[in-house]
Coordinates of C-alpha atoms and ligand atoms in Angstrom, one line a residue:
M281 CA -4.4 -30.0 -1.7
T282 CA -6.2 -29.2 1.5
A283 CA -7.6 -25.7 2.1
A284 CA -5.0 -23.0 2.4
K285 CA -3.9 -21.2 5.5
I286 CA -5.6 -17.8 5.6
I287 CA -3.1 -15.0 6.2
D288 CA -4.6 -12.7 8.8
G289 CA -3.5 -9.2 7.7
K290 CA -5.7 -7.6 10.4
A291 CA -4.0 -9.4 13.2
K292 CA -0.5 -8.7 11.8
A293 CA -1.4 -5.1 11.4
A294 CA -2.6 -4.9 15.0
E295 CA 0.8 -6.4 16.2
L296 CA 2.7 -3.9 14.1
T297 CA 0.6 -1.0 15.3
A298 CA 1.5 -1.9 18.9
V299 CA 5.2 -1.9 18.1
I300 CA 4.9 1.4 16.3
T301 CA 3.0 2.9 19.2
A302 CA 5.7 1.8 21.7
K303 CA 8.5 3.2 19.4
T304 CA 6.6 6.5 19.1
K305 CA 6.3 6.8 22.9
K306 CA 10.1 6.2 23.1
L307 CA 10.8 8.8 20.4
I308 CA 8.7 11.4 22.2
A309 CA 10.3 10.6 25.6
E310 CA 13.9 10.5 24.4
H311 CA 13.9 13.2 21.7
G312 CA 10.7 15.2 22.2
V313 CA 9.7 14.5 18.6
T314 CA 6.1 13.4 17.9
P315 CA 5.7 11.9 14.4
G316 CA 3.6 14.3 12.3
L317 CA 1.5 13.1 9.3
S318 CA -0.3 15.5 7.0
V319 CA -2.9 14.1 4.7
V320 CA -4.2 16.2 1.8
L321 CA -7.6 15.3 0.4
V322 CA -8.9 17.2 -2.6
G323 CA -12.6 16.7 -3.5
E324 CA -15.2 14.3 -2.2
D325 CA -14.4 10.9 -3.7
P326 CA -16.3 8.6 -1.2
A327 CA -13.6 5.8 -1.3
S328 CA -10.9 8.4 -0.7
Q329 CA -12.8 9.8 2.2
V330 CA -13.0 6.4 3.8
Y331 CA -9.2 5.7 3.2
V332 CA -8.2 9.1 4.6
R333 CA -10.4 8.6 7.7
N334 CA -8.8 5.2 8.4
K335 CA -5.3 6.7 8.0
K336 CA -6.1 9.5 10.4
R337 CA -7.6 7.1 12.9
T338 CA -4.6 4.8 12.8
A339 CA -2.2 7.7 13.0
E340 CA -3.9 8.9 16.2
A341 CA -3.9 5.4 17.7
C342 CA -0.1 5.3 17.2
G343 CA 0.3 8.6 19.0
F344 CA 1.1 10.7 16.0
N345 CA 0.0 14.2 15.3
S346 CA -2.3 13.8 12.3
V347 CA -3.6 16.7 10.4
Q348 CA -6.0 16.4 7.5
H349 CA -6.2 19.2 4.9
T350 CA -9.5 18.9 3.1
L351 CA -9.8 21.1 0.0
P352 CA -12.7 21.5 -2.4
A353 CA -12.7 19.7 -5.8
D354 CA -12.2 23.0 -7.7
T355 CA -9.0 24.0 -5.8
S356 CA -6.4 25.1 -8.2
E357 CA -3.2 23.0 -8.7
A358 CA -1.2 26.1 -7.7
D359 CA -3.0 26.2 -4.3
V360 CA -2.3 22.5 -3.7
L361 CA 1.4 23.1 -4.6
K362 CA 1.5 26.0 -2.2
L363 CA 0.1 23.9 0.6
I364 CA 2.7 21.2 -0.1
D365 CA 5.4 23.9 0.0
T366 CA 4.2 25.0 3.4
L367 CA 4.2 21.4 4.7
N368 CA 7.6 20.7 3.2
S369 CA 9.1 23.5 5.3
D370 CA 7.2 22.7 8.5
P371 CA 9.6 20.8 10.8
S372 CA 6.7 19.3 12.8
V373 CA 5.5 17.4 9.6
H374 CA 7.4 14.2 8.9
G375 CA 5.1 12.7 6.4
I376 CA 3.0 14.2 3.6
L377 CA 0.4 12.2 1.7
V378 CA -1.8 13.5 -1.1
Q379 CA -4.7 11.1 -1.5
L380 CA -5.1 9.9 -5.1
P381 CA -6.9 10.2 -7.4
L382 CA -6.8 14.0 -7.7
P383 CA -9.5 15.9 -9.7
D384 CA -8.9 15.8 -13.5
H385 CA -7.7 19.4 -13.8
M386 CA -4.6 18.5 -11.7
D387 CA -1.4 16.8 -12.9
E388 CA -0.8 14.0 -10.3
Q389 CA 2.8 13.6 -11.3
K390 CA 3.5 17.3 -10.7
V391 CA 1.8 17.2 -7.4
T392 CA 3.5 14.0 -6.1
Q393 CA 6.9 15.2 -7.2
A394 CA 6.4 18.5 -5.3
I395 CA 6.6 16.6 -2.0
L396 CA 10.1 16.5 -0.4
P397 CA 11.5 13.0 -0.9
S398 CA 12.4 12.9 2.8
K399 CA 8.7 13.4 3.7
D400 CA 7.3 11.3 0.8
V401 CA 5.8 8.5 3.0
D402 CA 3.8 7.2 0.0
G403 CA 7.1 6.4 -1.8
F404 CA 5.8 8.0 -5.0
H405 CA 8.6 10.6 -5.6
D406 CA 11.0 9.6 -8.4
I407 CA 13.9 9.8 -5.9
N408 CA 12.2 7.1 -3.8
V409 CA 11.2 5.1 -6.8
G410 CA 14.8 5.2 -8.1
R411 CA 16.2 4.2 -4.7
L412 CA 13.9 1.2 -4.6
S413 CA 14.5 0.0 -8.1
A414 CA 18.3 0.4 -7.5
G415 CA 17.9 -1.9 -4.5
H416 CA 18.7 0.9 -2.0
I417 CA 15.7 -0.1 0.1
D418 CA 17.0 1.1 3.4
K419 CA 17.2 4.7 2.0
A420 CA 13.9 4.6 0.2
F421 CA 10.3 5.1 1.3
V422 CA 8.7 2.0 -0.1
P423 CA 5.1 2.4 -1.3
C424 CA 2.8 1.1 1.5
T425 CA 0.8 -1.6 -0.3
P426 CA 3.8 -3.6 -1.7
A427 CA 5.7 -3.1 1.6
G428 CA 2.8 -4.7 3.5
C429 CA 2.6 -7.5 1.0
M430 CA 6.3 -8.2 1.3
L431 CA 6.0 -8.5 5.1
M432 CA 3.3 -11.1 4.7
I433 CA 5.3 -13.0 2.1
E434 CA 8.4 -13.0 4.4
D435 CA 6.2 -14.4 7.2
Q436 CA 5.5 -17.4 5.1
L437 CA 8.8 -17.9 3.3
G438 CA 11.5 -16.0 5.1
K439 CA 13.5 -13.1 3.8
D440 CA 15.5 -14.9 1.1
L441 CA 13.3 -16.0 -1.9
S442 CA 16.2 -17.5 -3.9
G443 CA 15.0 -20.1 -6.4
L444 CA 11.3 -19.1 -6.1
N445 CA 9.2 -17.8 -9.0
A446 CA 7.1 -14.7 -8.3
V447 CA 4.5 -13.5 -10.6
V448 CA 3.0 -10.1 -10.1
I449 CA -0.2 -9.5 -12.1
G450 CA -0.5 -5.7 -12.7
R451 CA 2.1 -3.1 -13.6
S452 CA 1.0 0.0 -11.8
N453 CA 3.4 2.4 -10.3
I454 CA 1.7 2.2 -6.9
V455 CA 1.7 -1.6 -6.6
G456 CA 2.9 -3.8 -9.5
K457 CA 6.3 -2.2 -10.3
P458 CA 7.4 -1.6 -6.7
M459 CA 6.2 -5.1 -5.7
A460 CA 8.4 -6.6 -8.4
S461 CA 11.4 -4.5 -7.2
L462 CA 11.0 -5.8 -3.6
L463 CA 10.6 -9.4 -4.7
L464 CA 13.7 -9.1 -6.9
A465 CA 15.7 -7.5 -4.0
A466 CA 14.8 -10.6 -2.0
N467 CA 16.3 -12.8 -4.8
A468 CA 13.0 -14.1 -6.3
T469 CA 12.8 -14.7 -10.0
V470 CA 10.2 -12.1 -11.0
T471 CA 7.7 -11.9 -13.8
I472 CA 5.4 -8.8 -14.2
A473 CA 2.3 -9.9 -16.1
H474 CA -0.5 -7.6 -17.3
S475 CA -3.5 -7.3 -19.6
R476 CA -1.3 -7.8 -22.7
T477 CA 0.4 -11.0 -21.4
K478 CA -0.1 -14.0 -23.5
D479 CA -1.7 -17.0 -21.7
L480 CA -1.9 -15.3 -18.3
P481 CA -3.3 -18.5 -16.6
A482 CA -0.2 -20.4 -17.7
V483 CA 2.2 -17.7 -16.5
A484 CA 0.3 -17.5 -13.2
R485 CA 0.6 -21.3 -12.8
G486 CA 4.4 -20.9 -12.8
A487 CA 4.3 -18.8 -9.6
D488 CA 5.4 -20.0 -6.2
I489 CA 4.4 -16.4 -5.1
L490 CA 1.4 -15.0 -6.9
V491 CA 0.5 -11.3 -6.3
A492 CA -2.7 -10.1 -7.9
A493 CA -3.1 -6.4 -8.3
V494 CA -5.3 -5.7 -11.3
G495 CA -8.5 -4.4 -9.9
R496 CA -10.8 -6.9 -11.5
A497 CA -13.1 -9.0 -9.2
R498 CA -12.2 -12.7 -9.0
M499 CA -10.2 -12.6 -12.2
V500 CA -7.6 -15.1 -10.9
K501 CA -9.2 -18.5 -11.0
G502 CA -8.5 -21.5 -8.8
D503 CA -6.7 -23.4 -11.6
W504 CA -4.3 -20.5 -12.2
V505 CA -2.8 -21.3 -8.8
K506 CA 0.2 -23.7 -8.5
P507 CA -0.3 -26.2 -5.7
G508 CA 1.4 -24.9 -2.6
A509 CA 1.7 -21.3 -3.9
I510 CA 1.5 -18.2 -1.6
V511 CA -1.3 -16.0 -3.0
I512 CA -1.4 -12.3 -2.1
D513 CA -4.6 -10.5 -3.2
V514 CA -4.3 -6.7 -3.5
G515 CA -7.6 -6.1 -5.2
I516 CA -10.5 -4.3 -3.4
N517 CA -13.5 -4.5 -5.7
R518 CA -17.1 -3.7 -4.7
I519 CA -19.5 -6.2 -6.2
E520 CA -23.3 -6.7 -5.9
V521 CA -24.4 -10.0 -4.5
E522 CA -27.8 -11.4 -3.7
I523 CA -28.3 -12.6 -0.1
D524 CA -31.8 -14.0 0.8
G525 CA -33.2 -12.3 -2.3
E526 CA -31.7 -8.9 -1.3
K527 CA -29.1 -7.1 -3.3
K528 CA -26.1 -6.2 -1.1
S529 CA -22.7 -4.7 -1.8
K530 CA -19.7 -6.7 -0.9
L531 CA -15.9 -6.3 -1.1
T532 CA -14.0 -8.9 -3.0
G533 CA -10.5 -9.4 -4.2
D534 CA -8.9 -10.0 -7.6
V535 CA -8.7 -13.7 -6.7
D536 CA -11.5 -16.3 -6.6
F537 CA -10.7 -16.9 -2.9
A538 CA -12.7 -20.1 -2.4
A539 CA -11.3 -21.8 -5.5
A540 CA -7.8 -20.6 -5.0
S541 CA -7.8 -21.8 -1.4
E542 CA -8.1 -25.4 -2.7
H543 CA -4.6 -25.0 -4.4
A544 CA -2.6 -22.4 -2.4
A545 CA -0.6 -23.1 0.7
A546 CA -1.5 -19.7 2.1
I547 CA -3.7 -16.9 0.8
T548 CA -4.7 -13.4 2.0
P549 CA -8.5 -12.7 2.3
V550 CA -10.3 -9.6 1.2
P551 CA -11.2 -7.8 3.4
G552 CA -8.7 -8.4 6.2
G553 CA -5.5 -9.2 4.2
V554 CA -3.5 -6.5 2.4
G555 CA -5.7 -3.6 3.3
P556 CA -4.9 -3.3 7.0
M557 CA -1.2 -3.9 6.3
T558 CA -1.1 -1.0 3.8
I559 CA -2.3 1.5 6.4
V560 CA 0.1 0.3 9.1
M561 CA 3.1 0.6 6.6
L562 CA 2.2 4.3 6.2
M563 CA 2.6 4.6 9.9
A564 CA 5.9 2.7 9.8
N565 CA 7.2 5.1 7.1
T566 CA 6.1 8.2 9.0
L567 CA 7.7 6.9 12.2
A568 CA 10.9 6.2 10.2
S569 CA 10.9 9.7 8.8
A570 CA 10.5 11.2 12.3
Q571 CA 13.3 9.0 13.7
R572 CA 15.6 10.2 10.9
R573 CA 14.7 13.8 11.8
A574 CA 15.4 13.1 15.5
A575 CA 18.8 11.4 14.7
S576 CA 19.8 14.3 12.4
N577 CA 19.0 16.8 15.3
G578 CA 21.5 14.9 17.4
Ligands
GUN1601 N1 -5.1 6.1 -3.6 C1 -5.2 4.7 -3.6 N2 -4.1 4.2 -2.9 C2 -3.3 5.2 -2.5 C3 -2.1 5.3 -1.8 O1 -1.5 4.3 -1.4 N3 -1.7 6.5 -1.5 C4 -2.3 7.6 -1.9 N4 -1.8 8.8 -1.7 N5 -3.5 7.6 -2.6 C5 -4.0 6.4 -2.9

């Protein structure tokens, strides 16, 4: 196998951002509705601060109203629920996102379920989870990471994945499970593998589409990849590497990229693959929410 095609998530995200920006202009001109995204950040987790900053920047680039609510780590759960209530009833807010993880004294499930399903642009509310798993994708907000992965898979293989084996490594509610639902809805034959799976390398080798979402640096080895497979690497792991005798921090995925590239037909890099697509899908969900609002206003 020659080296794989590298799927450029950054370039695709830039194309989609341009489309969303144009549609936003149209929505404002025709209906006077500006998409509004409210992002709630509790505490000072450094990774969360970076993610939230990127989301705000992209929202503004799309022409949205983006409001960030930054609350101290010791904020009570009741106060967060009160803020969500206020945002739920604010007609200028079309999307609400509470950045996870929340501080330990809060019940994440309780907080995410307090967001109105019609404003749940993360797709974490049980109503949206249910719609997706029932295959009612047009009515659901689909979680942003798997939605972005799916667009990249469609670019390589088309919308109908009939006859193809997909293996998702990781069973999280944010990525693994919704990813499996999307692949199933596209007619793939889907396996969800995880830390308790017997002979994971052999299971992975059966995949025409391999999605790695485990959060362990370079866990997926080159010889786990079937020749000609499409490999989507969701992992964002920070590792220490030595460059010219100096220790540096570097981002790496869940897949051993160099080795997997020898086998795969196409593969996403880290960074520059799934990450940029995730953010743009949040914008797509927020725009869709605002468009629905505009349509319901007549
Ligand atoms: N933390 C890590 N990923 C996500 C995400 O997709 N949404 C939210 N709200 N928090 C996250």
